[in-house]
Amino acid sequence: MDKVKLIATTNFGLEAVTKRELIELGYENLKVTDGKIEIEGSLKDIAVLNLRLRTAERILILVDRFPATTFEELFDKVYDIDWTYFLREDDNFIIEGRSRKSKLFSISDCQRITEKAIIEKLRTKYNVSWFEKSGPRVRIEVSLLNDVAEITIDTSGDGLHKRGYREVNYKAPLSETIAASLILLSYWNEDRILADPFCGSGTIPIEAAMIGKNVAPGLMRKFDFEKFAFIDPDEFKEEKKKCYQEIDYNKKLSIIASDISHKAIEIARMNSEILGLEEDISFFQKDIRELDLPNDYGVLITNPPYGERIGKKDVDELNRELGKLYKYLDTWSFYIISANEKFEKNFGKKADRNRKLYNGRLRSYYYQYFGPKPYKK
Ligand SMILES: C[S@@+](CC[C@H](N)C(=O)[O-])C[C@H]1O[C@@H](n2cnc3c(N)ncnc32)[C@H](O)[C@@H]1O
């Protein structure tokens, strides 16, 4: 089995960014639906996508997709899959389930039937009455939508936002995949200044430094597929080696990360040290009201406080402060993710572009204010 269908799951509203990443990696014939991109690939691509995609949440193998309105149909179709190829005798396979707008609406029954069919199939090869499940984890999902079942295997394990560098969080950290998406949606490039004046645990500056130096986001973590029976570990090692060779160690970056909290700065610096990127980011404690930035075609990308911890009045005031900074820094572009409905009013200007996205469950907008194109010396 070499050809496989893979699915990159994404944050809602950010599918187009992941699609662009996939195209840049050379993938074609991509099918985009809400929160998902289907990719025609091979088993080798599992390593490539997990290691390199900055904005996807997980990489799944689409094992099969078929209509199912009865449990018999579900059982038979799941049984037809060659599970002896995917699973060893001791693999710890876990069945997860979902169902929407389907006759088979009981998720626990769908999981039970799927597991039963898998076990019966495995018994055609392994002569045991009980599967110990003492081996590596393999997460299998049965997902029904409009009476069509999709059976997938999750190759990532932990979500891909878990890069392995954010050991400590400060207050309300932004997901790493969203931070990377915000940067990739902006006009920042590694030769421009990037500032995050509300940096918290440093997610936006650290993701930018990784992009600037071409550090693949998956290099510091483990994936479930590394222990799968049907994956060649040498291919993974090879891809990882390639990623290391592609790092641009000599690239000089101008990334500024500040926050009013000393603690946040300490945490952000520690997180950047885990990746060895602390020299690429200038960290300092500063209230945004006292921040001084060079008016030199920089790009400000930030996630201001949104009021769950500080009062609404303070949120309004900080957004007004951001607006003042934008007026003063007339060569800069500003990009702000906010769930605050009065953001544009307080900032003092309607955004040039605006995109709805979900920061976890929080419906947010990405307000984009474009400055002039950088002057070429
Ligand atoms: C939503 S959090 C940012 C989270 C960050 N993106 C991360 O991934 O960790 C907002 C940050 O704004 C900081 N903050 C609040 N008031 C500030 C001010 N007046 N000046 C600068 N930073 C401030 C808080 O300390 C907090 O770290």
Coordinates of C-alpha atoms and ligand atoms in Angstrom, one line a residue:
M1 CA 0.0 0.0 0.0
D2 CA 1.8 3.1 -1.1
K3 CA -1.0 5.6 -2.3
V4 CA -3.1 6.9 0.6
K5 CA -5.6 9.7 1.1
L6 CA -4.6 12.0 3.9
I7 CA -6.6 14.7 5.6
A8 CA -5.0 17.8 7.2
T9 CA -7.4 19.1 9.8
T10 CA -7.3 22.9 10.4
N11 CA -8.7 25.6 12.6
F12 CA -12.1 26.8 11.2
G13 CA -11.5 29.9 9.0
L14 CA -7.9 29.1 8.3
E15 CA -8.2 26.4 5.7
A16 CA -6.9 28.7 2.9
V17 CA -3.6 29.2 4.8
T18 CA -3.0 25.5 5.2
K19 CA -3.9 25.0 1.5
R20 CA -1.3 27.6 0.6
E21 CA 1.3 25.8 2.7
L22 CA 0.5 22.5 1.0
I23 CA 0.8 24.1 -2.5
E24 CA 4.2 25.5 -1.5
L25 CA 5.2 22.0 -0.4
G26 CA 4.3 20.8 -3.9
Y27 CA 0.9 19.1 -3.3
E28 CA -1.8 19.3 -5.9
N29 CA -5.4 18.2 -6.3
L30 CA -6.4 19.4 -2.8
K31 CA -10.0 19.1 -1.7
V32 CA -11.0 21.7 0.9
T33 CA -14.1 21.5 3.1
D34 CA -14.8 23.1 6.5
G35 CA -11.8 22.5 8.7
K36 CA -10.3 19.8 6.4
I37 CA -8.1 19.4 3.4
E38 CA -7.9 16.1 1.6
I39 CA -4.6 15.2 0.0
E40 CA -3.6 12.5 -2.4
G41 CA -0.3 11.2 -1.1
S42 CA 1.8 8.3 -0.1
L43 CA 2.9 6.9 3.3
K44 CA 6.0 9.0 3.0
D45 CA 4.0 12.2 3.1
I46 CA 2.8 11.4 6.7
A47 CA 6.3 12.4 7.9
V48 CA 6.6 15.4 5.6
L49 CA 3.2 16.8 6.6
N50 CA 3.5 16.2 10.3
L51 CA 7.0 17.7 10.4
R52 CA 6.5 20.7 8.1
L53 CA 2.9 22.0 8.2
R54 CA 2.8 25.1 10.5
T55 CA -1.0 25.7 10.5
A56 CA -2.6 22.2 10.4
E57 CA -4.0 20.6 13.6
R58 CA -3.6 16.9 12.7
I59 CA -2.8 14.6 9.8
L60 CA -5.2 11.7 9.4
I61 CA -5.2 8.7 7.1
L62 CA -8.5 8.4 5.4
V63 CA -8.8 4.6 5.6
D64 CA -12.3 4.4 4.0
R65 CA -15.4 6.4 3.3
F66 CA -18.8 4.8 2.7
P67 CA -22.5 5.3 3.2
A68 CA -23.9 3.6 6.3
T69 CA -27.4 3.8 7.7
T70 CA -27.5 0.6 9.7
F71 CA -25.1 -1.0 12.1
E72 CA -24.8 -4.1 9.9
E73 CA -23.5 -1.9 7.0
L74 CA -21.1 -0.2 9.4
F75 CA -19.8 -3.5 10.7
D76 CA -19.4 -5.1 7.3
K77 CA -17.6 -2.1 5.8
V78 CA -15.3 -1.7 8.7
Y79 CA -14.6 -5.5 8.7
D80 CA -13.7 -5.3 5.0
I81 CA -10.7 -3.0 5.8
D82 CA -7.4 -4.8 6.1
W83 CA -6.8 -4.0 9.7
T84 CA -4.1 -6.7 9.9
Y85 CA -2.0 -4.3 7.7
F86 CA -2.5 -1.3 10.0
L87 CA -2.5 -3.0 13.5
R88 CA -0.2 -5.3 15.3
E89 CA -1.4 -7.8 17.9
D90 CA -0.5 -5.6 20.9
D91 CA -1.3 -2.1 19.4
N92 CA -3.4 0.0 21.8
F93 CA -6.1 1.0 19.3
I94 CA -8.6 3.5 20.6
I95 CA -11.9 4.1 18.8
E96 CA -13.2 7.6 18.8
G97 CA -16.5 8.6 17.3
R98 CA -18.7 11.5 16.1
S99 CA -22.0 11.7 14.4
R100 CA -23.9 14.6 12.8
K101 CA -27.1 14.6 10.7
S102 CA -27.0 10.8 10.5
K103 CA -29.3 7.9 11.2
L104 CA -26.5 6.2 13.2
F105 CA -26.6 8.9 15.8
S106 CA -25.5 7.0 18.9
I107 CA -21.8 7.7 19.0
S108 CA -21.0 5.0 21.7
D109 CA -22.8 2.3 19.5
C110 CA -20.8 3.4 16.4
Q111 CA -17.6 3.1 18.4
R112 CA -18.6 -0.3 19.8
I113 CA -19.5 -1.7 16.4
T114 CA -16.4 -0.4 14.8
E115 CA -14.2 -1.9 17.5
K116 CA -16.0 -5.2 17.3
A117 CA -15.5 -5.3 13.5
I118 CA -11.8 -4.5 13.9
I119 CA -11.3 -7.2 16.5
E120 CA -13.0 -9.8 14.4
K121 CA -10.8 -8.9 11.5
L122 CA -7.7 -9.0 13.6
R123 CA -8.6 -12.5 14.8
T124 CA -8.3 -13.8 11.2
K125 CA -4.5 -13.2 11.7
Y126 CA -3.8 -13.1 15.4
N127 CA -4.9 -16.2 17.4
V128 CA -6.0 -14.5 20.6
S129 CA -9.3 -14.2 22.5
W130 CA -8.3 -10.9 24.1
F131 CA -6.3 -8.0 22.8
E132 CA -4.1 -6.7 25.6
K133 CA -3.5 -3.3 23.9
S134 CA -0.2 -2.9 25.8
G135 CA 1.6 -1.5 22.7
P136 CA 1.8 1.9 21.0
R137 CA -1.4 4.0 20.7
V138 CA -3.3 4.1 17.4
R139 CA -6.3 6.5 17.4
I140 CA -9.0 5.4 15.0
E141 CA -12.0 7.6 14.4
V142 CA -15.4 6.7 13.1
S143 CA -17.1 9.8 12.0
L144 CA -20.6 10.0 10.5
L145 CA -21.9 13.0 8.5
N146 CA -25.1 12.9 6.4
D147 CA -25.1 9.1 6.7
V148 CA -21.6 8.8 5.3
A149 CA -19.0 7.2 7.5
E150 CA -15.4 8.1 7.4
I151 CA -12.8 5.9 9.1
T152 CA -9.6 7.6 9.8
I153 CA -6.3 6.9 11.7
D154 CA -4.7 9.9 13.5
T155 CA -1.0 9.9 12.6
S156 CA -0.2 13.0 14.7
G157 CA -1.3 11.9 18.2
D158 CA -1.1 15.1 20.2
G159 CA -2.5 18.0 18.1
L160 CA 0.2 19.7 15.9
H161 CA -0.1 22.9 17.9
K162 CA 2.0 21.1 20.5
R163 CA 5.4 21.9 19.1
G164 CA 7.3 20.9 22.2
Y165 CA 8.7 24.4 23.0
R166 CA 6.0 25.9 25.1
E167 CA 6.7 24.2 28.4
V168 CA 5.3 27.0 30.5
N169 CA 2.3 29.2 29.5
Y170 CA 1.5 32.7 30.6
K171 CA -2.2 33.4 31.1
A172 CA -4.2 33.1 27.8
P173 CA -1.7 31.8 25.3
L174 CA -2.6 31.7 21.6
S175 CA -2.5 28.4 19.9
E176 CA 0.8 27.9 18.0
T177 CA -1.0 26.9 14.8
I178 CA -3.1 30.1 14.9
A179 CA -0.1 32.2 15.7
A180 CA 1.7 30.7 12.6
S181 CA -1.4 31.3 10.5
L182 CA -1.6 35.0 11.5
I183 CA 2.1 35.4 10.5
L184 CA 1.6 33.6 7.2
L185 CA -1.5 35.8 6.5
S186 CA 0.5 39.0 7.0
Y187 CA 3.0 40.7 4.7
W188 CA 5.8 40.1 7.1
N189 CA 9.0 38.5 5.7
E190 CA 12.2 37.7 7.5
D191 CA 13.9 40.9 6.4
R192 CA 11.3 43.1 8.1
I193 CA 10.9 44.0 11.8
L194 CA 8.2 42.1 13.6
A195 CA 6.8 43.3 16.9
D196 CA 4.4 41.8 19.4
P197 CA 3.7 44.3 22.3
F198 CA 1.4 41.8 24.1
C199 CA 3.7 38.8 23.7
G200 CA 2.6 36.8 26.8
S201 CA 4.4 33.4 26.5
G202 CA 5.9 34.5 23.2
T203 CA 4.0 32.4 20.8
I204 CA 3.8 34.9 17.9
P205 CA 7.5 36.0 18.1
I206 CA 8.7 32.3 18.5
E207 CA 6.6 31.1 15.5
A208 CA 8.0 34.1 13.5
A209 CA 11.5 33.2 14.4
M210 CA 10.9 29.6 13.3
I211 CA 9.5 30.8 10.0
G212 CA 12.3 33.3 9.5
K213 CA 15.0 30.6 10.1
N214 CA 13.1 27.9 8.3
V215 CA 12.8 25.7 11.4
A216 CA 10.2 23.0 10.7
P217 CA 7.6 23.1 13.5
G218 CA 7.6 19.4 14.2
L219 CA 11.3 18.9 14.9
M220 CA 11.0 19.0 18.7
R221 CA 8.1 16.6 19.3
K222 CA 7.0 13.0 18.9
F223 CA 4.2 11.7 16.7
D224 CA 2.1 8.6 17.0
F225 CA 3.0 7.4 13.5
E226 CA 6.6 6.9 14.5
K227 CA 5.5 3.6 16.1
F228 CA 3.0 2.5 13.6
A229 CA 3.5 -1.0 12.1
F230 CA 3.2 0.1 8.5
I231 CA 5.6 3.1 8.7
D232 CA 9.2 2.9 7.7
P233 CA 11.2 4.6 10.4
D234 CA 14.1 5.3 8.0
E235 CA 11.8 7.5 5.9
F236 CA 10.9 9.6 8.9
K237 CA 14.6 9.9 10.0
E238 CA 15.5 10.9 6.4
E239 CA 12.8 13.6 6.3
K240 CA 13.8 14.9 9.7
K241 CA 17.4 15.1 8.6
K242 CA 16.4 17.1 5.5
C243 CA 14.5 19.6 7.8
Y244 CA 17.6 20.1 9.9
Q245 CA 19.7 20.7 6.8
E246 CA 17.2 23.3 5.6
I247 CA 17.5 25.5 8.7
D248 CA 19.0 28.9 7.9
Y249 CA 21.2 29.3 11.0
N250 CA 22.9 32.5 9.7
K251 CA 19.7 34.4 9.0
K252 CA 19.6 37.6 11.2
L253 CA 16.1 38.5 12.4
S254 CA 14.6 41.7 13.9
I255 CA 11.8 40.4 16.2
I256 CA 10.7 42.4 19.2
A257 CA 8.6 40.8 22.0
S258 CA 7.4 42.9 24.9
D259 CA 4.8 42.6 27.6
I260 CA 3.8 44.6 30.7
S261 CA 4.5 41.5 32.8
H262 CA 8.1 40.5 33.9
K263 CA 6.9 37.0 34.4
A264 CA 5.5 36.7 30.8
I265 CA 8.9 37.9 29.5
E266 CA 10.7 35.4 31.6
I267 CA 8.5 32.6 30.3
A268 CA 8.7 33.7 26.7
R269 CA 12.5 33.8 26.8
M270 CA 12.6 30.4 28.4
N271 CA 10.4 29.0 25.7
S272 CA 12.5 30.5 22.9
E273 CA 15.6 29.0 24.6
I274 CA 14.2 25.5 24.2
L275 CA 14.4 26.0 20.4
G276 CA 17.7 27.9 20.6
L277 CA 16.0 31.0 19.1
E278 CA 16.6 33.4 22.1
E279 CA 19.2 35.4 20.1
D280 CA 16.7 36.1 17.4
I281 CA 14.2 37.8 19.5
S282 CA 14.6 40.9 21.6
F283 CA 12.6 40.4 24.8
F284 CA 11.8 43.2 27.2
Q285 CA 9.2 44.2 29.8
K286 CA 7.2 47.3 28.7
D287 CA 3.8 48.8 29.0
I288 CA 2.5 49.4 25.5
R289 CA 1.9 53.0 26.6
E290 CA 5.6 53.5 26.8
L291 CA 6.7 51.4 23.9
D292 CA 9.1 53.1 21.4
L293 CA 9.5 51.3 18.0
P294 CA 11.6 52.5 15.0
N295 CA 9.4 53.9 12.3
D296 CA 10.9 51.5 9.7
Y297 CA 8.3 49.5 7.8
G298 CA 7.8 47.0 10.6
V299 CA 4.9 44.6 11.0
L300 CA 3.1 44.4 14.3
I301 CA 1.2 41.2 14.9
T302 CA -0.5 40.8 18.2
N303 CA -3.2 39.3 20.4
P304 CA -4.2 42.0 22.9
P305 CA -6.0 41.2 26.2
Y306 CA -9.7 40.6 25.5
G307 CA -11.3 41.3 28.8
E308 CA -11.7 38.0 30.6
R309 CA -9.0 38.9 33.1
I310 CA -8.8 42.7 32.8
G311 CA -11.9 44.8 32.7
K312 CA -13.7 45.8 29.5
K313 CA -12.8 49.5 30.1
D314 CA -9.1 48.5 30.2
V315 CA -9.5 46.5 27.0
D316 CA -11.0 49.5 25.2
E317 CA -8.2 51.7 26.5
L318 CA -5.5 49.3 25.3
N319 CA -7.1 49.1 21.9
R320 CA -7.1 52.9 21.7
E321 CA -3.5 52.8 22.7
L322 CA -2.8 50.4 19.7
G323 CA -4.6 52.9 17.4
K324 CA -2.4 55.8 18.6
L325 CA 0.7 53.7 18.0
Y326 CA -0.5 52.9 14.5
K327 CA -1.0 56.6 13.7
Y328 CA 2.5 57.4 15.0
L329 CA 4.2 54.5 13.2
D330 CA 3.0 55.5 9.7
T331 CA 5.3 53.1 7.8
W332 CA 4.1 50.0 9.8
S333 CA 1.4 47.4 9.0
F334 CA -0.7 46.3 12.0
Y335 CA -2.4 42.9 12.4
I336 CA -4.5 42.3 15.4
I337 CA -6.6 39.2 16.4
S338 CA -9.4 40.3 18.7
A339 CA -12.7 39.0 20.0
N340 CA -13.7 42.4 21.1
E341 CA -16.7 43.7 19.2
K342 CA -15.7 47.3 19.6
F343 CA -12.2 46.8 18.4
E344 CA -12.3 49.0 15.3
K345 CA -14.1 51.7 17.0
N346 CA -11.5 52.0 19.8
F347 CA -8.6 51.5 17.4
G348 CA -10.0 54.4 15.5
K349 CA -10.0 53.0 12.0
K350 CA -11.8 50.4 9.9
A351 CA -9.5 47.5 8.9
D352 CA -8.3 47.3 5.3
R353 CA -9.1 43.6 5.6
N354 CA -10.8 41.4 8.1
R355 CA -11.1 37.7 8.6
K356 CA -13.3 35.7 10.9
L357 CA -11.6 32.8 12.7
Y358 CA -12.0 30.8 15.8
N359 CA -9.4 31.1 18.6
G360 CA -10.4 27.9 20.4
R361 CA -14.1 28.4 20.8
L362 CA -13.8 32.2 20.8
R363 CA -15.1 33.8 17.6
S364 CA -12.5 36.3 16.7
Y365 CA -11.5 38.6 13.9
Y366 CA -8.2 39.2 12.4
Y367 CA -8.0 43.0 11.7
Q368 CA -5.4 43.9 9.1
Y369 CA -4.1 47.4 8.5
F370 CA -1.7 47.7 5.6
G371 CA 1.2 50.2 5.7
P372 CA 3.2 51.4 2.6
K373 CA 5.4 48.8 0.9
P374 CA 9.0 48.9 2.3
Y375 CA 11.3 51.3 0.7
K376 CA 14.1 49.4 -1.2
K377 CA 17.5 50.9 -0.5
Ligands
LIG1 C1 -4.0 37.5 25.4 S1 -2.5 37.7 26.2 C2 -1.3 37.4 24.9 C3 -1.0 35.9 24.7 C4 0.1 35.6 23.8 N1 -0.2 35.9 22.4 C5 0.6 34.2 24.0 O1 0.6 33.4 23.1 O2 1.0 33.9 25.1 C6 -2.3 39.4 26.4 C7 -1.0 39.9 27.1 O3 -1.1 41.3 27.2 C8 -0.3 41.7 28.4 N2 -0.7 43.1 28.7 C9 -1.8 43.5 29.4 N3 -1.8 44.9 29.6 C10 -0.6 45.3 28.9 C11 0.0 46.6 28.7 N4 -0.6 47.7 29.1 N5 1.1 46.7 28.0 C12 1.7 45.5 27.5 N6 1.2 44.3 27.7 C13 0.1 44.2 28.4 C14 -0.7 40.6 29.4 O4 0.4 40.5 30.4 C15 -0.8 39.4 28.5 O5 0.4 38.6 28.5

